[in-house]
PDB file of C-alpha atoms in Angstrom:
ATOM      1  CA  MET I  21      -1.771 -14.361   8.599  1.00  0.00           C
ATOM      2  CA  ILE I  22       0.803 -16.567  10.328  1.00  0.00           C
ATOM      3  CA  GLY I  23       1.951 -18.010   7.020  1.00  0.00           C
ATOM      4  CA  LEU I  24       2.341 -14.558   5.481  1.00  0.00           C
ATOM      5  CA  ILE I  25       4.341 -13.208   8.428  1.00  0.00           C
ATOM      6  CA  ALA I  26       6.548 -16.315   8.565  1.00  0.00           C
ATOM      7  CA  GLY I  27       7.216 -16.194   4.827  1.00  0.00           C
ATOM      8  CA  ASP I  28       8.024 -12.485   4.997  1.00  0.00           C
ATOM      9  CA  ILE I  29      10.512 -12.933   7.845  1.00  0.00           C
ATOM     10  CA  ILE I  30      12.072 -16.134   6.480  1.00  0.00           C
ATOM     11  CA  GLY I  31      12.584 -14.605   3.058  1.00  0.00           C
ATOM     12  CA  SER I  32      13.948 -11.261   4.237  1.00  0.00           C
ATOM     13  CA  PRO I  33      17.635 -12.254   4.788  1.00  0.00           C
ATOM     14  CA  TYR I  34      17.869 -13.655   1.271  1.00  0.00           C
ATOM     15  CA  ARG I  35      16.433 -10.717  -0.668  1.00  0.00           C
ATOM     16  CA  ASN I  36      18.195 -10.367  -4.026  1.00  0.00           C
ATOM     17  CA  ASN I  37      20.924 -12.818  -2.998  1.00  0.00           C
ATOM     18  CA  ASN I  38      20.877 -15.153  -5.985  1.00  0.00           C
ATOM     19  CA  THR I  39      23.979 -17.314  -5.618  1.00  0.00           C
ATOM     20  CA  GLU I  40      23.822 -21.029  -6.309  1.00  0.00           C
ATOM     21  CA  ASP I  41      23.823 -21.819  -2.571  1.00  0.00           C
ATOM     22  CA  GLU I  42      20.704 -19.751  -2.082  1.00  0.00           C
ATOM     23  CA  LYS I  43      18.857 -21.491  -4.912  1.00  0.00           C
ATOM     24  CA  ARG I  44      18.728 -24.658  -2.835  1.00  0.00           C
ATOM     25  CA  HIS I  45      15.726 -24.954  -0.584  1.00  0.00           C
ATOM     26  CA  HIS I  46      17.472 -26.790   2.264  1.00  0.00           C
ATOM     27  CA  PHE I  47      18.438 -23.855   4.472  1.00  0.00           C
ATOM     28  CA  THR I  48      17.890 -22.804   8.081  1.00  0.00           C
ATOM     29  CA  LEU I  49      14.477 -21.191   8.370  1.00  0.00           C
ATOM     30  CA  PHE I  50      15.354 -18.855  11.216  1.00  0.00           C
ATOM     31  CA  ALA I  51      19.087 -18.240  11.415  1.00  0.00           C
ATOM     32  CA  SER I  52      20.642 -18.091  14.884  1.00  0.00           C
ATOM     33  CA  SER I  53      22.574 -14.918  14.013  1.00  0.00           C
ATOM     34  CA  GLU I  54      20.875 -11.586  13.442  1.00  0.00           C
ATOM     35  CA  LYS I  55      22.335 -11.155   9.971  1.00  0.00           C
ATOM     36  CA  VAL I  56      22.742 -13.761   7.278  1.00  0.00           C
ATOM     37  CA  THR I  57      24.916 -13.961   4.187  1.00  0.00           C
ATOM     38  CA  LEU I  58      25.112 -17.482   2.810  1.00  0.00           C
ATOM     39  CA  ASP I  59      27.779 -17.288   0.142  1.00  0.00           C
ATOM     40  CA  PRO I  60      31.368 -17.231   1.570  1.00  0.00           C
ATOM     41  CA  GLN I  61      32.820 -15.356  -1.417  1.00  0.00           C
ATOM     42  CA  ARG I  62      30.077 -12.747  -1.247  1.00  0.00           C
ATOM     43  CA  ARG I  63      30.673 -12.419   2.494  1.00  0.00           C
ATOM     44  CA  ARG I  64      34.380 -11.803   1.942  1.00  0.00           C
ATOM     45  CA  ALA I  65      33.837  -9.425  -0.962  1.00  0.00           C
ATOM     46  CA  SER I  66      31.168  -7.308   0.675  1.00  0.00           C
ATOM     47  CA  SER I  67      29.919  -6.458   4.126  1.00  0.00           C
ATOM     48  CA  ARG I  68      26.366  -6.320   2.804  1.00  0.00           C
ATOM     49  CA  SER I  69      23.948  -8.565   4.670  1.00  0.00           C
ATOM     50  CA  TYR I  70      20.283  -8.669   5.548  1.00  0.00           C
ATOM     51  CA  GLU I  71      18.443  -8.874   8.824  1.00  0.00           C
ATOM     52  CA  ALA I  72      15.700 -11.431   9.328  1.00  0.00           C
ATOM     53  CA  LYS I  73      12.779  -9.144  10.055  1.00  0.00           C
ATOM     54  CA  PRO I  74       9.262  -8.408   8.804  1.00  0.00           C
ATOM     55  CA  THR I  75       8.949  -5.945   5.930  1.00  0.00           C
ATOM     56  CA  ALA I  76       6.233  -3.459   4.991  1.00  0.00           C
ATOM     57  CA  VAL I  77       4.127  -6.368   3.691  1.00  0.00           C
ATOM     58  CA  THR I  78       3.577  -7.652   7.218  1.00  0.00           C
ATOM     59  CA  SER I  79       2.782  -4.160   8.527  1.00  0.00           C
ATOM     60  CA  GLY I  80       0.262  -3.630   5.743  1.00  0.00           C
ATOM     61  CA  ALA I  81      -1.345  -7.036   6.225  1.00  0.00           C
ATOM     62  CA  LEU I  82      -1.800  -6.364   9.944  1.00  0.00           C
ATOM     63  CA  GLU I  83      -3.530  -3.070   9.161  1.00  0.00           C
ATOM     64  CA  VAL I  84      -5.747  -4.772   6.563  1.00  0.00           C
ATOM     65  CA  ALA I  85      -6.694  -7.334   9.225  1.00  0.00           C
ATOM     66  CA  ARG I  86      -7.533  -4.499  11.641  1.00  0.00           C
ATOM     67  CA  TRP I  87      -9.695  -2.936   8.929  1.00  0.00           C
ATOM     68  CA  LEU I  88     -11.487  -6.245   8.338  1.00  0.00           C
ATOM     69  CA  LEU I  89     -12.318  -6.540  12.046  1.00  0.00           C
ATOM     70  CA  ASP I  90     -14.115  -3.194  11.904  1.00  0.00           C
ATOM     71  CA  THR I  91     -17.766  -2.887  10.906  1.00  0.00           C
ATOM     72  CA  ASP I  92     -16.867  -0.031   8.569  1.00  0.00           C
ATOM     73  CA  ARG I  93     -15.055  -1.757   5.718  1.00  0.00           C
ATOM     74  CA  SER I  94     -14.978   1.292   3.476  1.00  0.00           C
ATOM     75  CA  ALA I  95     -12.029   2.505   1.423  1.00  0.00           C
ATOM     76  CA  ALA I  96     -11.817   5.574   3.669  1.00  0.00           C
ATOM     77  CA  SER I  97     -11.508   3.458   6.820  1.00  0.00           C
ATOM     78  CA  LEU I  98      -8.726   1.360   5.241  1.00  0.00           C
ATOM     79  CA  ARG I  99      -6.826   4.520   4.327  1.00  0.00           C
ATOM     80  CA  GLN I 100      -7.106   5.596   7.941  1.00  0.00           C
ATOM     81  CA  CYS I 101      -5.876   2.215   9.230  1.00  0.00           C
ATOM     82  CA  LEU I 102      -2.861   2.298   6.915  1.00  0.00           C
ATOM     83  CA  GLU I 103      -2.078   5.874   7.883  1.00  0.00           C
ATOM     84  CA  ASP I 104      -2.406   5.144  11.597  1.00  0.00           C
ATOM     85  CA  GLY I 105      -0.182   2.100  11.193  1.00  0.00           C
ATOM     86  CA  GLY I 106       2.540   4.067   9.433  1.00  0.00           C
ATOM     87  CA  VAL I 107       2.302   1.939   6.292  1.00  0.00           C
ATOM     88  CA  LYS I 108       3.869   3.566   3.249  1.00  0.00           C
ATOM     89  CA  ARG I 109       1.285   5.045   0.914  1.00  0.00           C
ATOM     90  CA  SER I 110       2.606   3.589  -2.353  1.00  0.00           C
ATOM     91  CA  PRO I 111       3.408  -0.118  -2.040  1.00  0.00           C
ATOM     92  CA  THR I 112       4.209  -1.977  -5.241  1.00  0.00           C
ATOM     93  CA  PRO I 113       1.256  -3.926  -6.688  1.00  0.00           C
ATOM     94  CA  ILE I 114       2.666  -7.283  -5.545  1.00  0.00           C
ATOM     95  CA  GLU I 115       3.244  -5.929  -2.025  1.00  0.00           C
ATOM     96  CA  ALA I 116      -0.316  -4.618  -2.054  1.00  0.00           C
ATOM     97  CA  LEU I 117      -1.754  -7.969  -3.134  1.00  0.00           C
ATOM     98  CA  ALA I 118       0.212  -9.788  -0.448  1.00  0.00           C
ATOM     99  CA  MET I 119      -1.182  -7.341   2.111  1.00  0.00           C
ATOM    100  CA  LEU I 120      -4.709  -8.376   1.088  1.00  0.00           C
ATOM    101  CA  SER I 121      -4.176 -12.024   2.067  1.00  0.00           C
ATOM    102  CA  PRO I 122      -6.112 -11.703   5.384  1.00  0.00           C
ATOM    103  CA  VAL I 123      -9.288 -11.123   3.342  1.00  0.00           C
ATOM    104  CA  GLY I 124      -9.461 -14.885   2.832  1.00  0.00           C
ATOM    105  CA  GLU I 125      -9.660 -15.527   6.561  1.00  0.00           C
ATOM    106  CA  PHE I 126     -12.121 -12.776   7.507  1.00  0.00           C
ATOM    107  CA  ALA I 127     -14.631 -12.859   4.642  1.00  0.00           C
ATOM    108  CA  ALA I 128     -17.750 -14.967   5.175  1.00  0.00           C
ATOM    109  CA  THR I 129     -18.121 -15.963   1.514  1.00  0.00           C
ATOM    110  CA  ALA I 130     -16.001 -16.090  -1.616  1.00  0.00           C
ATOM    111  CA  ASP I 131     -18.005 -13.251  -3.156  1.00  0.00           C
ATOM    112  CA  GLU I 132     -17.447 -11.116  -0.069  1.00  0.00           C
ATOM    113  CA  ALA I 133     -13.712 -11.844  -0.278  1.00  0.00           C
ATOM    114  CA  VAL I 134     -13.656 -10.757  -3.924  1.00  0.00           C
ATOM    115  CA  GLY I 135     -15.543  -7.559  -3.084  1.00  0.00           C
ATOM    116  CA  LEU I 136     -13.298  -6.695  -0.139  1.00  0.00           C
ATOM    117  CA  GLY I 137     -10.218  -7.379  -2.243  1.00  0.00           C
ATOM    118  CA  ALA I 138     -11.453  -4.915  -4.845  1.00  0.00           C
ATOM    119  CA  VAL I 139     -12.256  -2.239  -2.246  1.00  0.00           C
ATOM    120  CA  ALA I 140      -8.855  -2.608  -0.607  1.00  0.00           C
ATOM    121  CA  MET I 141      -6.940  -2.557  -3.868  1.00  0.00           C
ATOM    122  CA  THR I 142      -8.597   0.683  -4.969  1.00  0.00           C
ATOM    123  CA  VAL I 143      -6.904   2.292  -1.972  1.00  0.00           C
ATOM    124  CA  LEU I 144      -3.503   0.933  -2.994  1.00  0.00           C
ATOM    125  CA  SER I 145      -3.735   1.101  -6.791  1.00  0.00           C
ATOM    126  CA  SER I 146      -6.147   2.542  -9.345  1.00  0.00           C
ATOM    127  CA  ASP I 147      -5.028   0.195 -12.116  1.00  0.00           C
ATOM    128  CA  THR I 148      -7.906  -2.007 -13.304  1.00  0.00           C
ATOM    129  CA  GLU I 149      -5.600  -4.987 -13.893  1.00  0.00           C
ATOM    130  CA  ASP I 150      -4.271  -4.692 -10.342  1.00  0.00           C
ATOM    131  CA  ILE I 151      -7.841  -4.674  -9.033  1.00  0.00           C
ATOM    132  CA  ALA I 152      -8.689  -7.772 -11.107  1.00  0.00           C
ATOM    133  CA  GLY I 153      -5.572  -9.475  -9.755  1.00  0.00           C
ATOM    134  CA  ALA I 154      -6.631  -8.566  -6.210  1.00  0.00           C
ATOM    135  CA  GLN I 155     -10.045 -10.107  -6.788  1.00  0.00           C
ATOM    136  CA  ALA I 156      -8.562 -13.367  -8.099  1.00  0.00           C
ATOM    137  CA  TRP I 157      -6.009 -13.502  -5.262  1.00  0.00           C
ATOM    138  CA  SER I 158      -8.670 -12.806  -2.622  1.00  0.00           C
ATOM    139  CA  ARG I 159     -10.829 -15.611  -3.990  1.00  0.00           C
ATOM    140  CA  LEU I 160      -7.915 -18.066  -3.879  1.00  0.00           C
ATOM    141  CA  CYS I 161      -7.015 -17.037  -0.317  1.00  0.00           C
ATOM    142  CA  TRP I 162     -10.637 -17.545   0.713  1.00  0.00           C
ATOM    143  CA  MET I 163     -10.730 -20.978  -0.917  1.00  0.00           C
ATOM    144  CA  ALA I 164      -7.516 -22.012   0.841  1.00  0.00           C
ATOM    145  CA  ALA I 165      -8.949 -20.922   4.203  1.00  0.00           C
ATOM    146  CA  HIS I 166     -12.335 -22.583   3.662  1.00  0.00           C
ATOM    147  CA  GLY I 167     -11.582 -26.069   2.433  1.00  0.00           C
ATOM    148  CA  GLY I 168     -11.055 -25.471  -1.287  1.00  0.00           C
ATOM    149  CA  THR I 169      -9.386 -28.404  -3.019  1.00  0.00           C
ATOM    150  CA  VAL I 170      -6.241 -28.157  -5.125  1.00  0.00           C
ATOM    151  CA  ARG I 171      -8.290 -29.030  -8.194  1.00  0.00           C
ATOM    152  CA  GLU I 172     -10.876 -26.301  -7.522  1.00  0.00           C
ATOM    153  CA  MET I 173      -8.198 -23.718  -6.838  1.00  0.00           C
ATOM    154  CA  SER I 174      -6.280 -24.733  -9.950  1.00  0.00           C
ATOM    155  CA  GLU I 175      -9.364 -24.110 -12.095  1.00  0.00           C
ATOM    156  CA  VAL I 176      -9.886 -20.632 -10.616  1.00  0.00           C
ATOM    157  CA  ALA I 177      -6.196 -19.777 -10.960  1.00  0.00           C
ATOM    158  CA  ARG I 178      -6.108 -20.945 -14.574  1.00  0.00           C
ATOM    159  CA  GLU I 179      -8.952 -18.584 -15.472  1.00  0.00           C
ATOM    160  CA  GLU I 180      -6.955 -15.579 -14.277  1.00  0.00           C
ATOM    161  CA  PHE I 181      -3.334 -16.517 -14.919  1.00  0.00           C
ATOM    162  CA  GLY I 182      -3.572 -18.985 -17.815  1.00  0.00           C
ATOM    163  CA  GLU I 183      -0.263 -20.058 -19.320  1.00  0.00           C
ATOM    164  CA  SER I 184       1.733 -18.226 -16.643  1.00  0.00           C
ATOM    165  CA  LEU I 185       0.948 -21.127 -14.301  1.00  0.00           C
ATOM    166  CA  GLY I 186       2.811 -24.406 -14.303  1.00  0.00           C
ATOM    167  CA  ARG I 187       6.278 -23.231 -15.279  1.00  0.00           C
ATOM    168  CA  THR I 188       9.295 -25.000 -13.832  1.00  0.00           C
ATOM    169  CA  PRO I 189      11.132 -23.521 -10.814  1.00  0.00           C
ATOM    170  CA  ALA I 190      14.064 -22.729 -13.114  1.00  0.00           C
ATOM    171  CA  GLU I 191      11.805 -20.699 -15.407  1.00  0.00           C
ATOM    172  CA  TYR I 192      10.248 -18.764 -12.528  1.00  0.00           C
ATOM    173  CA  ARG I 193      13.713 -18.166 -11.078  1.00  0.00           C
ATOM    174  CA  ALA I 194      14.868 -16.764 -14.419  1.00  0.00           C
ATOM    175  CA  LEU I 195      11.931 -14.346 -14.514  1.00  0.00           C
ATOM    176  CA  LEU I 196      12.290 -13.272 -10.883  1.00  0.00           C
ATOM    177  CA  THR I 197      16.047 -12.662 -11.075  1.00  0.00           C
ATOM    178  CA  GLY I 198      16.064 -10.967 -14.468  1.00  0.00           C
ATOM    179  CA  ALA I 199      17.932 -13.678 -16.350  1.00  0.00           C
ATOM    180  CA  PHE I 200      15.019 -13.940 -18.778  1.00  0.00           C
ATOM    181  CA  VAL I 201      11.910 -11.945 -19.595  1.00  0.00           C
ATOM    182  CA  GLU I 202       8.564 -12.970 -21.007  1.00  0.00           C
ATOM    183  CA  ASN I 203       7.743 -11.575 -24.450  1.00  0.00           C
ATOM    184  CA  ASP I 204       4.392 -10.989 -26.145  1.00  0.00           C
ATOM    185  CA  SER I 205       4.135 -14.613 -27.268  1.00  0.00           C
ATOM    186  CA  ARG I 206       4.611 -15.735 -23.624  1.00  0.00           C
ATOM    187  CA  THR I 207       7.984 -17.317 -24.332  1.00  0.00           C
ATOM    188  CA  LEU I 208      11.157 -16.634 -22.390  1.00  0.00           C
ATOM    189  CA  THR I 209      13.888 -14.545 -23.982  1.00  0.00           C
ATOM    190  CA  LEU I 210      17.250 -13.488 -22.592  1.00  0.00           C
ATOM    191  CA  GLY I 211      16.860 -10.561 -20.215  1.00  0.00           C
ATOM    192  CA  GLU I 212      19.124  -7.759 -19.080  1.00  0.00           C
ATOM    193  CA  GLY I 213      19.216  -8.408 -15.369  1.00  0.00           C
ATOM    194  CA  LYS I 214      15.951  -6.594 -14.627  1.00  0.00           C
ATOM    195  CA  ALA I 215      13.887  -8.720 -12.284  1.00  0.00           C
ATOM    196  CA  ALA I 216      10.158  -9.069 -12.892  1.00  0.00           C
ATOM    197  CA  VAL I 217       8.948  -8.521  -9.321  1.00  0.00           C
ATOM    198  CA  ASP I 218       5.352  -8.004 -10.358  1.00  0.00           C
ATOM    199  CA  TRP I 219       2.193  -9.843  -9.334  1.00  0.00           C
ATOM    200  CA  ARG I 220       1.822 -11.164 -12.896  1.00  0.00           C
ATOM    201  CA  THR I 221       5.054 -13.097 -12.343  1.00  0.00           C
ATOM    202  CA  VAL I 222       5.100 -13.627  -8.582  1.00  0.00           C
ATOM    203  CA  LEU I 223       1.538 -14.894  -8.077  1.00  0.00           C
ATOM    204  CA  PRO I 224       1.674 -17.579 -10.806  1.00  0.00           C
ATOM    205  CA  ALA I 225       4.937 -18.799  -9.266  1.00  0.00           C
ATOM    206  CA  VAL I 226       3.464 -18.772  -5.743  1.00  0.00           C
ATOM    207  CA  ILE I 227       0.234 -20.485  -6.816  1.00  0.00           C
ATOM    208  CA  THR I 228       2.132 -23.148  -8.762  1.00  0.00           C
ATOM    209  CA  LEU I 229       4.331 -23.882  -5.737  1.00  0.00           C
ATOM    210  CA  ALA I 230       1.416 -23.915  -3.285  1.00  0.00           C
ATOM    211  CA  LEU I 231      -0.826 -26.186  -5.340  1.00  0.00           C
ATOM    212  CA  GLY I 232       2.027 -28.589  -5.979  1.00  0.00           C
ATOM    213  CA  GLY I 233       3.588 -28.425  -2.517  1.00  0.00           C
ATOM    214  CA  GLU I 234       3.702 -30.845   0.397  1.00  0.00           C
ATOM    215  CA  SER I 235       3.418 -28.397   3.321  1.00  0.00           C
ATOM    216  CA  CYS I 236       3.594 -24.711   4.118  1.00  0.00           C
ATOM    217  CA  GLU I 237       7.261 -25.079   5.050  1.00  0.00           C
ATOM    218  CA  ASP I 238       8.005 -26.844   1.766  1.00  0.00           C
ATOM    219  CA  VAL I 239       6.283 -24.088  -0.238  1.00  0.00           C
ATOM    220  CA  VAL I 240       8.006 -21.228   1.624  1.00  0.00           C
ATOM    221  CA  ARG I 241      11.417 -22.875   1.255  1.00  0.00           C
ATOM    222  CA  ARG I 242      10.910 -23.318  -2.472  1.00  0.00           C
ATOM    223  CA  ALA I 243       9.629 -19.746  -2.814  1.00  0.00           C
ATOM    224  CA  VAL I 244      12.766 -18.360  -1.165  1.00  0.00           C
ATOM    225  CA  ALA I 245      14.912 -20.621  -3.344  1.00  0.00           C
ATOM    226  CA  LEU I 246      13.505 -18.991  -6.482  1.00  0.00           C
ATOM    227  CA  GLY I 247      15.689 -15.954  -5.762  1.00  0.00           C
ATOM    228  CA  GLY I 248      14.920 -12.342  -6.481  1.00  0.00           C
ATOM    229  CA  ASP I 249      13.042 -10.364  -3.831  1.00  0.00           C
ATOM    230  CA  SER I 250      12.600 -13.414  -1.616  1.00  0.00           C
ATOM    231  CA  SER I 251      10.441 -11.864   1.093  1.00  0.00           C
ATOM    232  CA  THR I 252       7.993 -10.473  -1.470  1.00  0.00           C
ATOM    233  CA  VAL I 253       7.709 -13.947  -2.995  1.00  0.00           C
ATOM    234  CA  ALA I 254       7.698 -15.962   0.241  1.00  0.00           C
ATOM    235  CA  ALA I 255       5.081 -13.795   2.011  1.00  0.00           C
ATOM    236  CA  PRO I 256       2.187 -14.619  -0.374  1.00  0.00           C
ATOM    237  CA  ALA I 257       3.506 -18.187  -0.661  1.00  0.00           C
ATOM    238  CA  GLY I 258       3.120 -18.592   3.095  1.00  0.00           C
ATOM    239  CA  ALA I 259      -0.219 -16.783   3.106  1.00  0.00           C
ATOM    240  CA  LEU I 260      -1.732 -19.181   0.568  1.00  0.00           C
ATOM    241  CA  SER I 261      -0.115 -22.431   1.734  1.00  0.00           C
ATOM    242  CA  GLU I 262      -0.545 -22.140   5.522  1.00  0.00           C
ATOM    243  CA  PRO I 263      -4.372 -22.388   5.492  1.00  0.00           C
ATOM    244  CA  LEU I 264      -4.231 -24.829   2.567  1.00  0.00           C
ATOM    245  CA  PHE I 265      -2.068 -27.330   4.465  1.00  0.00           C
ATOM    246  CA  LYS I 266      -3.165 -26.199   7.943  1.00  0.00           C
ATOM    247  CA  ASP I 267       0.346 -26.621   9.344  1.00  0.00           C
TER     248      ASP I 267
END
């Protein structure tokens, strides 16, 4: 939970700011000012800036955690938790999957984590692929929280995400910022500026960073540096890497 919240907050000032300065991962984690715009030319050209604050992903994850603490872990009780917490009813699939990260900490077994992930995702999306993604993500979060090795997690991730894993940061950045898109043959072709902020793109990037990282801070920094919707990328990156590195 701490990793998810930290990643969400750290990434929030840099959302969709994709200048060269912001592609470097050596930046201040928590800026001293309330609002941050890194690029001087962008700052002069526009007054647009972003506050460092938690997004709906954090709110949803907190409500999922509250649901997991209850003895009634039904879909109906999760709907009630989300409604009581004021969480929007239609998060994007990647936001929804990030919200499920606490399942890894609260489930007693990997199978229970997979089952809870499926139950929770049915509340947030009826798409069968989204539910399968939630099950795979919940299993990985559970493994990270319960001593799973990088090798074991890599094998599980490869079963679900296959060739989408192991790309270079430049390739993930291109997908996340819309510079390139992935075609049917899983090769990159020139895009039209439409970012692929979808769990099929974000989670392989996050998993690749986490399993090849040095610490939670290192992974979150590199996730933000990928560009695109930085908080949506950095939140699951922090959620997976914080229990993995225990820092």
